[in-house]
JSON list of C-alpha atoms and ligand atoms in Angstrom, two decimals:
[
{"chain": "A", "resi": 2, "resn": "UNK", "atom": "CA", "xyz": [64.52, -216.89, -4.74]},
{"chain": "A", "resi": 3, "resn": "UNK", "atom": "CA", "xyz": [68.13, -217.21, -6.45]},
{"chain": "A", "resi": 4, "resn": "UNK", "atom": "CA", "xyz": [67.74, -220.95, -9.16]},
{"chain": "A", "resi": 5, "resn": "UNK", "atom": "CA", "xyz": [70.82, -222.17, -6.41]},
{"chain": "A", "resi": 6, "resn": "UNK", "atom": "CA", "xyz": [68.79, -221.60, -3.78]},
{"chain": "A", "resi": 7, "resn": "UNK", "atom": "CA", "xyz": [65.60, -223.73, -4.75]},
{"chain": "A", "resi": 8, "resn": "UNK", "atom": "CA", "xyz": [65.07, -227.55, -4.10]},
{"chain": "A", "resi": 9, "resn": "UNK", "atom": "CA", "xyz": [65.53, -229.64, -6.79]},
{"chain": "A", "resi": 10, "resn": "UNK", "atom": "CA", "xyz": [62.34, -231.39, -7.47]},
{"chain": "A", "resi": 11, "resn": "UNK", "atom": "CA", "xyz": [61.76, -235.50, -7.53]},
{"chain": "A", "resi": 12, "resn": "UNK", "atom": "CA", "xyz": [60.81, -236.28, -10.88]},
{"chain": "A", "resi": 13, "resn": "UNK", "atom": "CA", "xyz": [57.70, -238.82, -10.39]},
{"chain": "A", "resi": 14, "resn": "UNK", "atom": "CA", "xyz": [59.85, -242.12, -11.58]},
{"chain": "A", "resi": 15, "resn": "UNK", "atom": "CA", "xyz": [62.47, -240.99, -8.81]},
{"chain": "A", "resi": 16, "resn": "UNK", "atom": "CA", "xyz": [60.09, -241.33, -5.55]},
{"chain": "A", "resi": 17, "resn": "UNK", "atom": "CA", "xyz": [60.24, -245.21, -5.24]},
{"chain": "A", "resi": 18, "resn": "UNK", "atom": "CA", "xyz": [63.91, -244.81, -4.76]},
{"chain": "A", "resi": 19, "resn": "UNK", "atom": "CA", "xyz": [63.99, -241.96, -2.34]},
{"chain": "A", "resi": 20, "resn": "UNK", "atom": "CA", "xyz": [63.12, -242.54, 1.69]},
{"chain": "A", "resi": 21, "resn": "UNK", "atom": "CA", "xyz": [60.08, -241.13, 3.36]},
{"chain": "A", "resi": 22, "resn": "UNK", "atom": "CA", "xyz": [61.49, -240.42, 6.72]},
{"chain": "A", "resi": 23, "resn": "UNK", "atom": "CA", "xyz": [59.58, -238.79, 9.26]},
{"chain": "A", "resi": 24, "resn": "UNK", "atom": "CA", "xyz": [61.02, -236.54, 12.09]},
{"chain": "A", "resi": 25, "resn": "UNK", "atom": "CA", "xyz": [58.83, -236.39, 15.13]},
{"chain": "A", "resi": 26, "resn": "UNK", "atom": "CA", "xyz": [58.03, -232.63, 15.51]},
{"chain": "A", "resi": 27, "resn": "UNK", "atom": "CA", "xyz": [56.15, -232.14, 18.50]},
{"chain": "A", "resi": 28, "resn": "UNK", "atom": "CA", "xyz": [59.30, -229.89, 20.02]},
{"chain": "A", "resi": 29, "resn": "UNK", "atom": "CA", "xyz": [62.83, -229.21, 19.87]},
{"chain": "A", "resi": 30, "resn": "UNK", "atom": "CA", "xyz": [65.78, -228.91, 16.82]},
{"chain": "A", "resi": 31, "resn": "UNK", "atom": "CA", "xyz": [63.53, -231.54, 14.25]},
{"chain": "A", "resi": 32, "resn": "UNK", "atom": "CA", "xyz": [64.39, -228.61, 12.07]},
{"chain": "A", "resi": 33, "resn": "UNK", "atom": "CA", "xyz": [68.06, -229.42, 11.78]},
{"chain": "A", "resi": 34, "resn": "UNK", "atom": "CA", "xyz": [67.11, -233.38, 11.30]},
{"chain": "A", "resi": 35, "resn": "UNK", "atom": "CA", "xyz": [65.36, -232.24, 8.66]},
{"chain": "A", "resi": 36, "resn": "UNK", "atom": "CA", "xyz": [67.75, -230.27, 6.81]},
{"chain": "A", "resi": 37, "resn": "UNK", "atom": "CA", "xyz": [70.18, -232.65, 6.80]},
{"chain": "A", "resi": 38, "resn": "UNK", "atom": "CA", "xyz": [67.72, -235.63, 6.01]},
{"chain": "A", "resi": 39, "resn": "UNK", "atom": "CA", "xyz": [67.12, -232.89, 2.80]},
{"chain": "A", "resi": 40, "resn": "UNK", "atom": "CA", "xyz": [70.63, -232.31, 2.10]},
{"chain": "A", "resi": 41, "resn": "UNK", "atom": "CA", "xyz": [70.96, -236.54, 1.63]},
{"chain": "A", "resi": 42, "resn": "UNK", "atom": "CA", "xyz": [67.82, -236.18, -0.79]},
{"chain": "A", "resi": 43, "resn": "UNK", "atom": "CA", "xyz": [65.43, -237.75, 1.28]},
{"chain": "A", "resi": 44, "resn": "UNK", "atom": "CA", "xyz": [61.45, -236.81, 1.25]},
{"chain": "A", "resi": 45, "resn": "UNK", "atom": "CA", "xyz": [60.61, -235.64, 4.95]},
{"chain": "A", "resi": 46, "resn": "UNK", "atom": "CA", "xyz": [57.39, -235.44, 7.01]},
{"chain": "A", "resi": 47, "resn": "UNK", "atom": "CA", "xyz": [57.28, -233.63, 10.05]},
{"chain": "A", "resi": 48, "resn": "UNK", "atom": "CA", "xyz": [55.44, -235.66, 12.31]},
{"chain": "A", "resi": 49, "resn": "UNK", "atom": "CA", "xyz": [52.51, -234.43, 14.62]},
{"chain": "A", "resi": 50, "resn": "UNK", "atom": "CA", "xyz": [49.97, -236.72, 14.82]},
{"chain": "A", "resi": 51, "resn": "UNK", "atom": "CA", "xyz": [49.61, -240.01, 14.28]},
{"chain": "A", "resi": 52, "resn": "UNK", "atom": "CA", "xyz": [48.57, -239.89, 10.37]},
{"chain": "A", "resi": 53, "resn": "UNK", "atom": "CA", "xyz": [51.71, -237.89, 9.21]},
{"chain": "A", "resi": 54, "resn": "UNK", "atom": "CA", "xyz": [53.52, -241.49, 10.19]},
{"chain": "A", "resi": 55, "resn": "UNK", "atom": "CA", "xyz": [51.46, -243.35, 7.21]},
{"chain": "A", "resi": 56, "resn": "UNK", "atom": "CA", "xyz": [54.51, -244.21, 4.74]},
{"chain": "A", "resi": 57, "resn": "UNK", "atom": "CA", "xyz": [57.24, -243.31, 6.71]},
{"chain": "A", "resi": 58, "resn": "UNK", "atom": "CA", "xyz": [59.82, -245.74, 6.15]},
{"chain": "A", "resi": 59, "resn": "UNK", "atom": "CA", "xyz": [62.22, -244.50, 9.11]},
{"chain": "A", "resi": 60, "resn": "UNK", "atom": "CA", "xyz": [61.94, -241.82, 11.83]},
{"chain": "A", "resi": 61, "resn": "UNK", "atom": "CA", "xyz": [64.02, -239.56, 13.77]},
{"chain": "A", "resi": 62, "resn": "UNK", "atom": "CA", "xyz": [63.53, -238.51, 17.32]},
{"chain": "A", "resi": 63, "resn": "UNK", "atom": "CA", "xyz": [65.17, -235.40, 17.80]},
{"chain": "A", "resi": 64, "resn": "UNK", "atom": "CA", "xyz": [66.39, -233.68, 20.93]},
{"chain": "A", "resi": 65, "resn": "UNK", "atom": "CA", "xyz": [65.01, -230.97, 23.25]},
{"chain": "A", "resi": 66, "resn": "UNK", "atom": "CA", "xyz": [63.09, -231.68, 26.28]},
{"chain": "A", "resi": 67, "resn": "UNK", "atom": "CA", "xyz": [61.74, -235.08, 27.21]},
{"chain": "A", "resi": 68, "resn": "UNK", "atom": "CA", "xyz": [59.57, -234.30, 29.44]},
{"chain": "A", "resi": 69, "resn": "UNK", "atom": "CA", "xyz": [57.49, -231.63, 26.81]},
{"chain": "A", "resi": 70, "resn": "UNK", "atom": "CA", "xyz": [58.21, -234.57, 24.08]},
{"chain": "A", "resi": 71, "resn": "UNK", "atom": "CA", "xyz": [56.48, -236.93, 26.44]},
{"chain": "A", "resi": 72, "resn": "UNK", "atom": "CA", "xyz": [53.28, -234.87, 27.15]},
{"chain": "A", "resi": 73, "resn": "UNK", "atom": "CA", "xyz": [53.13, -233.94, 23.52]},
{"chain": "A", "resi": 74, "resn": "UNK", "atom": "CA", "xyz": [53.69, -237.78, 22.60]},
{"chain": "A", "resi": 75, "resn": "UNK", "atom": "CA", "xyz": [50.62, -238.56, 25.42]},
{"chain": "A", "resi": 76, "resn": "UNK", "atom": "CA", "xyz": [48.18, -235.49, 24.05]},
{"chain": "A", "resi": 77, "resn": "UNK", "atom": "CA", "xyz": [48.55, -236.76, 20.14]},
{"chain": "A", "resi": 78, "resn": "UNK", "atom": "CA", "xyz": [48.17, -240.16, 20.69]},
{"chain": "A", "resi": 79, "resn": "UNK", "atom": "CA", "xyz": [51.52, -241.17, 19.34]},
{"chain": "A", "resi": 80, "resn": "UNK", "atom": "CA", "xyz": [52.84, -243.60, 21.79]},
{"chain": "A", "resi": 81, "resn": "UNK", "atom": "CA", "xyz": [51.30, -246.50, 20.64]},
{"chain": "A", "resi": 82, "resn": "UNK", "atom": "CA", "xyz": [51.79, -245.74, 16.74]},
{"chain": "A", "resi": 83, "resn": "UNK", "atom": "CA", "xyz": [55.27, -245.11, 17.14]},
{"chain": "A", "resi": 84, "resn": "UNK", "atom": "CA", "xyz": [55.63, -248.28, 19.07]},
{"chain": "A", "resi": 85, "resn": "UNK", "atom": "CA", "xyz": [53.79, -250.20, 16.15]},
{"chain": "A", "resi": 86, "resn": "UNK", "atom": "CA", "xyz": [56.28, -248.11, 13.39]},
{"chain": "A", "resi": 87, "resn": "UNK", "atom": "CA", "xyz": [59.43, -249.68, 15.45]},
{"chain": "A", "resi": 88, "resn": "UNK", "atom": "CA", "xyz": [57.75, -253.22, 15.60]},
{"chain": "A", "resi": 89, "resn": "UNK", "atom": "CA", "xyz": [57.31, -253.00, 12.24]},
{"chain": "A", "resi": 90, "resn": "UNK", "atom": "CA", "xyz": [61.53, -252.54, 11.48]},
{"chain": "A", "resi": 91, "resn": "UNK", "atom": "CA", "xyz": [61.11, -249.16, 10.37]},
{"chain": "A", "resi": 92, "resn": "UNK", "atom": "CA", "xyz": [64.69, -248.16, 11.30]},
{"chain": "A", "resi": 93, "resn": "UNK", "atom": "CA", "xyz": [64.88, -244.86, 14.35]},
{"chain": "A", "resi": 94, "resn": "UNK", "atom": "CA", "xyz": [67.22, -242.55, 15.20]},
{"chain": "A", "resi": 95, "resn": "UNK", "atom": "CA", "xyz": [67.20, -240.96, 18.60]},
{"chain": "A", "resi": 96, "resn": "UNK", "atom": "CA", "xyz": [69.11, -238.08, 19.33]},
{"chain": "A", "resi": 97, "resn": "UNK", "atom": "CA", "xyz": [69.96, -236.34, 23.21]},
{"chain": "A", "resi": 98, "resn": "UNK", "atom": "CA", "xyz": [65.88, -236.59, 24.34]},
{"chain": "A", "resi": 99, "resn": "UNK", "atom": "CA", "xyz": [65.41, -238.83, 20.85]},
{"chain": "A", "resi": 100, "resn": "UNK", "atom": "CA", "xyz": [67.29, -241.55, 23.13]},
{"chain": "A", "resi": 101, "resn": "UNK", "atom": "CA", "xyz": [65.54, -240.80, 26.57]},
{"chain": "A", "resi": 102, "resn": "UNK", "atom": "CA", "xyz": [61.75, -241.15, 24.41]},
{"chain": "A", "resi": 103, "resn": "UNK", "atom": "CA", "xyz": [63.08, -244.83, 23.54]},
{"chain": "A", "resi": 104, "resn": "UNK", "atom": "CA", "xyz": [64.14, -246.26, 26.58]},
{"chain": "A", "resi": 105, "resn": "UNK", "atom": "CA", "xyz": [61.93, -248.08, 29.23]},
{"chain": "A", "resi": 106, "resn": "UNK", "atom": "CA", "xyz": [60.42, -245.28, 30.80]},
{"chain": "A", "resi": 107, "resn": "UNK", "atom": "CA", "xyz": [59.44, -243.94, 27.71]},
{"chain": "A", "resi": 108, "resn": "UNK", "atom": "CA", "xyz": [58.25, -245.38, 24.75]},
{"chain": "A", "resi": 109, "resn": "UNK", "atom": "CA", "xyz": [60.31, -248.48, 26.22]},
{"chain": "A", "resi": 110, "resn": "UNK", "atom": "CA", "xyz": [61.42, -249.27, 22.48]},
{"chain": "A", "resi": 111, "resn": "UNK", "atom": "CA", "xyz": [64.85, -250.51, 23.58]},
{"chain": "A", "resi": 112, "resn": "UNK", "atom": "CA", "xyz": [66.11, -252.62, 26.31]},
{"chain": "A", "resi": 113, "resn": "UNK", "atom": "CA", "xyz": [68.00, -249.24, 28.38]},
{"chain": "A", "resi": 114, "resn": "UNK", "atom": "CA", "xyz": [67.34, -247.14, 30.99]},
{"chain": "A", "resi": 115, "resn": "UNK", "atom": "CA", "xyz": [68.54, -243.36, 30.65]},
{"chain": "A", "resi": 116, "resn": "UNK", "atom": "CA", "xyz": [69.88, -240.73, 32.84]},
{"chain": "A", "resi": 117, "resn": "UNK", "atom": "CA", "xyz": [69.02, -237.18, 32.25]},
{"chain": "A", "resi": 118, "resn": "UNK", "atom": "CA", "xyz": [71.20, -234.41, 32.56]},
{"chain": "A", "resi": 119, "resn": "UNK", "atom": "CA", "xyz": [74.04, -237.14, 33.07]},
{"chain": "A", "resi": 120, "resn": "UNK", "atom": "CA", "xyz": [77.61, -235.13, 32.56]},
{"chain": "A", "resi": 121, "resn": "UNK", "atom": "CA", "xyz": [78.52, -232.98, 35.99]},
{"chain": "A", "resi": 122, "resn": "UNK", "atom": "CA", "xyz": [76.72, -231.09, 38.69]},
{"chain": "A", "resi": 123, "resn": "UNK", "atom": "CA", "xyz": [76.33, -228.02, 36.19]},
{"chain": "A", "resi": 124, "resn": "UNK", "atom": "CA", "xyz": [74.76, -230.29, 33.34]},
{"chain": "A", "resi": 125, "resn": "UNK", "atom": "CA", "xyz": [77.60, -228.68, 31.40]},
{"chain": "A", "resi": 126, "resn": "UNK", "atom": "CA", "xyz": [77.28, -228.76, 27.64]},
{"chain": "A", "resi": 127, "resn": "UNK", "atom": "CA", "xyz": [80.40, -229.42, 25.13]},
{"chain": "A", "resi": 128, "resn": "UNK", "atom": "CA", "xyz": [81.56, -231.08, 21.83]},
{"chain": "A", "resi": 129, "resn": "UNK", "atom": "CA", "xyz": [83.75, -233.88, 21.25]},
{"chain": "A", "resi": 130, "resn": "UNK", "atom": "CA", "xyz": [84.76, -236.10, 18.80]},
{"chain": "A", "resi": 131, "resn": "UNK", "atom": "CA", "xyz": [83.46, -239.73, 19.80]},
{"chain": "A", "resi": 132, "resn": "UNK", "atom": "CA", "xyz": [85.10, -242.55, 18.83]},
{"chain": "A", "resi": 133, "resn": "UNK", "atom": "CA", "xyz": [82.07, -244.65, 17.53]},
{"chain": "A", "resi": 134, "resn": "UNK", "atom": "CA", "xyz": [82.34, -248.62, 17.06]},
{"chain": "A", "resi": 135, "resn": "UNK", "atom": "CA", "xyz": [80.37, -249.51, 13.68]},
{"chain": "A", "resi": 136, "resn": "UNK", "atom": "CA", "xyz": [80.62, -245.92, 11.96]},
{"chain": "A", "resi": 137, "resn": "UNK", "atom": "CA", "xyz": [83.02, -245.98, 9.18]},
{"chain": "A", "resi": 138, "resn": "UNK", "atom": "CA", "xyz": [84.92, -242.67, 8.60]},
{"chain": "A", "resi": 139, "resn": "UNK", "atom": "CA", "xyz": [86.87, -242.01, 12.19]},
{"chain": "A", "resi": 140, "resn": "UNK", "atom": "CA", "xyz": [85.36, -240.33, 15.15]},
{"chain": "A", "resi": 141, "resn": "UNK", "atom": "CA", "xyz": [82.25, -237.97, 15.05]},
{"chain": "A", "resi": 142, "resn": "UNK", "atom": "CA", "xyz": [81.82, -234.64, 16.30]},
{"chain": "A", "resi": 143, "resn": "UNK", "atom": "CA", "xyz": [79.22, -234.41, 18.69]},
{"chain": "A", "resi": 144, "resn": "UNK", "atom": "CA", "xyz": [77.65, -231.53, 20.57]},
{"chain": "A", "resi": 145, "resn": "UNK", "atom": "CA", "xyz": [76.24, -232.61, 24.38]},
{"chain": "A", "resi": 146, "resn": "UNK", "atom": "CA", "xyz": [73.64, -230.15, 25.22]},
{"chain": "A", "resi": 147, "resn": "UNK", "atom": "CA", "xyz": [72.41, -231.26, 28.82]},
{"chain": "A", "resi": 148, "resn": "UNK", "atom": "CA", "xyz": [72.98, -234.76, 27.65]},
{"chain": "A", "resi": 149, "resn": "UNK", "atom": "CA", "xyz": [72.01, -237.93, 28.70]},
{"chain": "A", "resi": 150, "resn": "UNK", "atom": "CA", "xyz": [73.78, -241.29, 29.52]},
{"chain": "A", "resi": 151, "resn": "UNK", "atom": "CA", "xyz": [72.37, -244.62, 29.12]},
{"chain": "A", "resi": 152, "resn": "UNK", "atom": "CA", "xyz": [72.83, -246.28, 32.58]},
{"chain": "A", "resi": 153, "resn": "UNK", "atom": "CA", "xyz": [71.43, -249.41, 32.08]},
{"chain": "A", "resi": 154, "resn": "UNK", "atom": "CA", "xyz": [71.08, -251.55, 29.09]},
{"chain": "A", "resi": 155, "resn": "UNK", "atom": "CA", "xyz": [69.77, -255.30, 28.14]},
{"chain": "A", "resi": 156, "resn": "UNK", "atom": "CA", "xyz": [72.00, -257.96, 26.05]},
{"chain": "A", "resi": 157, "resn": "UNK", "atom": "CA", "xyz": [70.37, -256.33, 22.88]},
{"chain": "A", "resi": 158, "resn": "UNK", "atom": "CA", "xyz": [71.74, -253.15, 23.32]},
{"chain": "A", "resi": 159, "resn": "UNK", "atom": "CA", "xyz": [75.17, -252.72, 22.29]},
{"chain": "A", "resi": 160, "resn": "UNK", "atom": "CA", "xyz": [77.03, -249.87, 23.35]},
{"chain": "A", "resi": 161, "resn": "UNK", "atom": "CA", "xyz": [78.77, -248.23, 20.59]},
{"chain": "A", "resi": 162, "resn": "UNK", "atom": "CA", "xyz": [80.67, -245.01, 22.58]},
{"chain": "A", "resi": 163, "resn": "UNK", "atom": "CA", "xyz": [81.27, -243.77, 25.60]},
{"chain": "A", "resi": 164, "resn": "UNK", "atom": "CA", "xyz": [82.59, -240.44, 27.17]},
{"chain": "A", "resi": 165, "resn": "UNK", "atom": "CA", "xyz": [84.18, -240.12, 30.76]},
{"chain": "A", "resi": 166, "resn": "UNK", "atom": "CA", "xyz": [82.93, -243.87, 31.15]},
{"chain": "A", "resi": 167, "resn": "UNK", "atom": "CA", "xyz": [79.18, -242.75, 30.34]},
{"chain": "A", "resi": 168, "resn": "UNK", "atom": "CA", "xyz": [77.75, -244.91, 27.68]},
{"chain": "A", "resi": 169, "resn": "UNK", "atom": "CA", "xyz": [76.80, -241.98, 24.73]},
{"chain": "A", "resi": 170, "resn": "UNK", "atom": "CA", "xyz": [75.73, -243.79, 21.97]},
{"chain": "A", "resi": 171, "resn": "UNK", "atom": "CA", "xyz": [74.24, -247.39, 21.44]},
{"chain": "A", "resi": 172, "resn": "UNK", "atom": "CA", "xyz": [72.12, -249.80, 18.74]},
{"chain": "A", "resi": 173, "resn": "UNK", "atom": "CA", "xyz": [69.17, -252.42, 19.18]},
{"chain": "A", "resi": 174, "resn": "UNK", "atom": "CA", "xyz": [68.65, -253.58, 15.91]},
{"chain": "A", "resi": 175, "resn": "UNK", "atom": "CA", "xyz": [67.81, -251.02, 13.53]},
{"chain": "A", "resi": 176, "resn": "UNK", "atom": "CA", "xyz": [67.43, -248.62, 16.63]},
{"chain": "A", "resi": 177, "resn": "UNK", "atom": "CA", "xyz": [70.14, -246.18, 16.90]},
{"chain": "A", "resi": 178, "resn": "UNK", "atom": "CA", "xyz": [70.76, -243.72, 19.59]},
{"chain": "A", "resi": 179, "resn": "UNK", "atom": "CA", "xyz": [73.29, -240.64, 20.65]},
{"chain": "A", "resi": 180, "resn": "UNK", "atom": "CA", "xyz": [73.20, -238.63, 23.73]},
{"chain": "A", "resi": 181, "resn": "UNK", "atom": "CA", "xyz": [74.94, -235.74, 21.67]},
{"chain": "A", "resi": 182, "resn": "UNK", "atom": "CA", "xyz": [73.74, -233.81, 18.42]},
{"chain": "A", "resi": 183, "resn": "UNK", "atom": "CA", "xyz": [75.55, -234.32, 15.15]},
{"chain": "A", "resi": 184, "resn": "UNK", "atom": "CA", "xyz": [73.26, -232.82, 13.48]},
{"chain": "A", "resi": 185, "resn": "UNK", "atom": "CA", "xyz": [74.70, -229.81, 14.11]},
{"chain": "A", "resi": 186, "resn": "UNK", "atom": "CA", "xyz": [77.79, -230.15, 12.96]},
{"chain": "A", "resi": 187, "resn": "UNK", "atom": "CA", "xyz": [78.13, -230.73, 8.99]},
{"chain": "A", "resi": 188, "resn": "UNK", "atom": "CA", "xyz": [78.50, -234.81, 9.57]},
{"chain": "A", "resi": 189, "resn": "UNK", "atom": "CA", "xyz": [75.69, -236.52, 8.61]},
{"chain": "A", "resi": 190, "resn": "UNK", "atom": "CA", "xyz": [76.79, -240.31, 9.01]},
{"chain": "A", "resi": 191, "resn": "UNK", "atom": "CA", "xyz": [74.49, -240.85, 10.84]},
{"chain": "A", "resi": 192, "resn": "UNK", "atom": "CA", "xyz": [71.24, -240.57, 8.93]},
{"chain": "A", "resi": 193, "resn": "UNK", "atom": "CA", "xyz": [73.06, -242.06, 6.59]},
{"chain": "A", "resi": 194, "resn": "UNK", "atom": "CA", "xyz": [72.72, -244.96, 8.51]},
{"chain": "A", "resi": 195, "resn": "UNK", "atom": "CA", "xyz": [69.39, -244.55, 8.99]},
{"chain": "A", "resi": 196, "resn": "UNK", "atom": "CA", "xyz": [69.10, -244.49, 4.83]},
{"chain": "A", "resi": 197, "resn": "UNK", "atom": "CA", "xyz": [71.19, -246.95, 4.44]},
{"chain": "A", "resi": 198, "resn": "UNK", "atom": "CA", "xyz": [68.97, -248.90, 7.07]},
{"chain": "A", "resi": 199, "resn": "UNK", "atom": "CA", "xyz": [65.43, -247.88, 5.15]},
{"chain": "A", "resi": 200, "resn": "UNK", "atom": "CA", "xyz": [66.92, -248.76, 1.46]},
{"chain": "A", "resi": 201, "resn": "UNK", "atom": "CA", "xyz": [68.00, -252.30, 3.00]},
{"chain": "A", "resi": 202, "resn": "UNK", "atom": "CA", "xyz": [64.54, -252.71, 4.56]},
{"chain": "A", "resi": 203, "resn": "UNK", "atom": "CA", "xyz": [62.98, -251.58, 1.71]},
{"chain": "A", "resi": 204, "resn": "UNK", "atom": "CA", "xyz": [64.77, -254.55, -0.23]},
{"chain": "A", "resi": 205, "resn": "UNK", "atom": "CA", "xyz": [63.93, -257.36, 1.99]},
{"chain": "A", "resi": 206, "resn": "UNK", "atom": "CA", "xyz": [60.07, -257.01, 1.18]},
{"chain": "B", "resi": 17, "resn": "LIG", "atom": "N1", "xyz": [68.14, -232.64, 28.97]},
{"chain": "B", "resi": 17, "resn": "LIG", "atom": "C1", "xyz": [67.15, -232.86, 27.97]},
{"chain": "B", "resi": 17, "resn": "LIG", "atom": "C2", "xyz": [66.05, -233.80, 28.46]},
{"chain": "B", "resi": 17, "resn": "LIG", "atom": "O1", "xyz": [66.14, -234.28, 29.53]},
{"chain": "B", "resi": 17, "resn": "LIG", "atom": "C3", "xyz": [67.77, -233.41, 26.70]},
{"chain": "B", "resi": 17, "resn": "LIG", "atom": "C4", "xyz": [68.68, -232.38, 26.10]},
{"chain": "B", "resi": 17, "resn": "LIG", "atom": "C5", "xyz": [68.79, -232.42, 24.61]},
{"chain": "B", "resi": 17, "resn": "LIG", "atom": "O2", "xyz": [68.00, -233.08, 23.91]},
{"chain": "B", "resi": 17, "resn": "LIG", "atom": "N2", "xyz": [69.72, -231.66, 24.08]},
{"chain": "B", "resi": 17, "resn": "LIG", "atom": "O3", "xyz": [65.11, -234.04, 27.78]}
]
């Protein structure tokens, strides 16, 4: 392996400072979460079962398929740990089926009720740049892959984008979700969000 190529390592003193963030990894691109979560020099555990959670001090729910996510979720036993994580304020971030595992018919983490599949007879997939209240830095390029729409939500919920009048993006707290991927595309405001959301956590206790 090329010097460039290699990781640089954490010196011991460093690790207080840096994020454990887990990245549920039952199925689907937790991968490219994790590469970019990497990239922003955070630690990251791929999570499986419930004791790779121990630590974490924010999580990302990645997309792929809900409904595999859901049986994976039931066999591990992870429903009820990742429902403690969130109660605790450990800050998510749910992408494309990442948002559908946190609604009510899910892990019922936030106040919303998804649709699957939401954009056109064809469940077409394309990018766009959303225009995203509360992310500094102008619109975000977003890929919909069989996306989802948020069709209901509560008063905590606040919609933060939508696309053809289909809510795409919304935050509960320290809960943020996005029916598209950005973490395929180079622009990683987003987890740094979710950084910026651990470090602040991390300061209040
Ligand atoms: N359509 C998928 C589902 O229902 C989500 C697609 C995605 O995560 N890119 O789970």
């Amino acid at each position: 392996m090329a010097a460039a190529d290699r990781q640089p390592s954490t010196p011991a003193g460093e690790q207080g400072r840096t994020a454990l963030v887990g990245v549920l990894a039952l199925q689907g691109d937790f991968e490219a979460h994790a590469r970019v979560l990497g990239r922003l020099g955070a630690r990251v555990v791929a999570v499986r079962v419930p004791a790779d959670l121990d630590g974490v001090q924010a999580l990302v729910l990645p997309g792929g398929e809900s409904t595999t996510m859901t049986l994976g979720v039931e066999r591990e036993g992870l429903a009820e740990p990742l429902r403690a994580l969130a109660r605790d304020g450990v800050p998510l971030l749910g992408s494309c089926a990442g948002l559908i595992m946190l609604d009510s018919e899910h892990l019922g983490l936030m106040d919303m009720r998804a649709d699957r599949n939401a954009f056109g007879r064809q469940i077409r997939s394309f990018e766009a740049d959303i225009e995203m209240d509360e992310l500094p830095g102008g619109p975000i390029r977003g890929i919909f892959i069989r996306a989802p729409q948020i069709a209901e939500h509560g008063p905590e919920v606040r919609i933060l984008a939508t696309v053809e009048g289909h809510a795409v993006a919304a935050r509960q707290g320290d809960m943020l979700v996005v029916s598209f991927h950005s973490e395929l595309t180079g622009d990683d405001r987003l987890h740094v969000w979710l950084l910026q959301r651990a470090a602040e956590r991390r300061a209040r206790r």
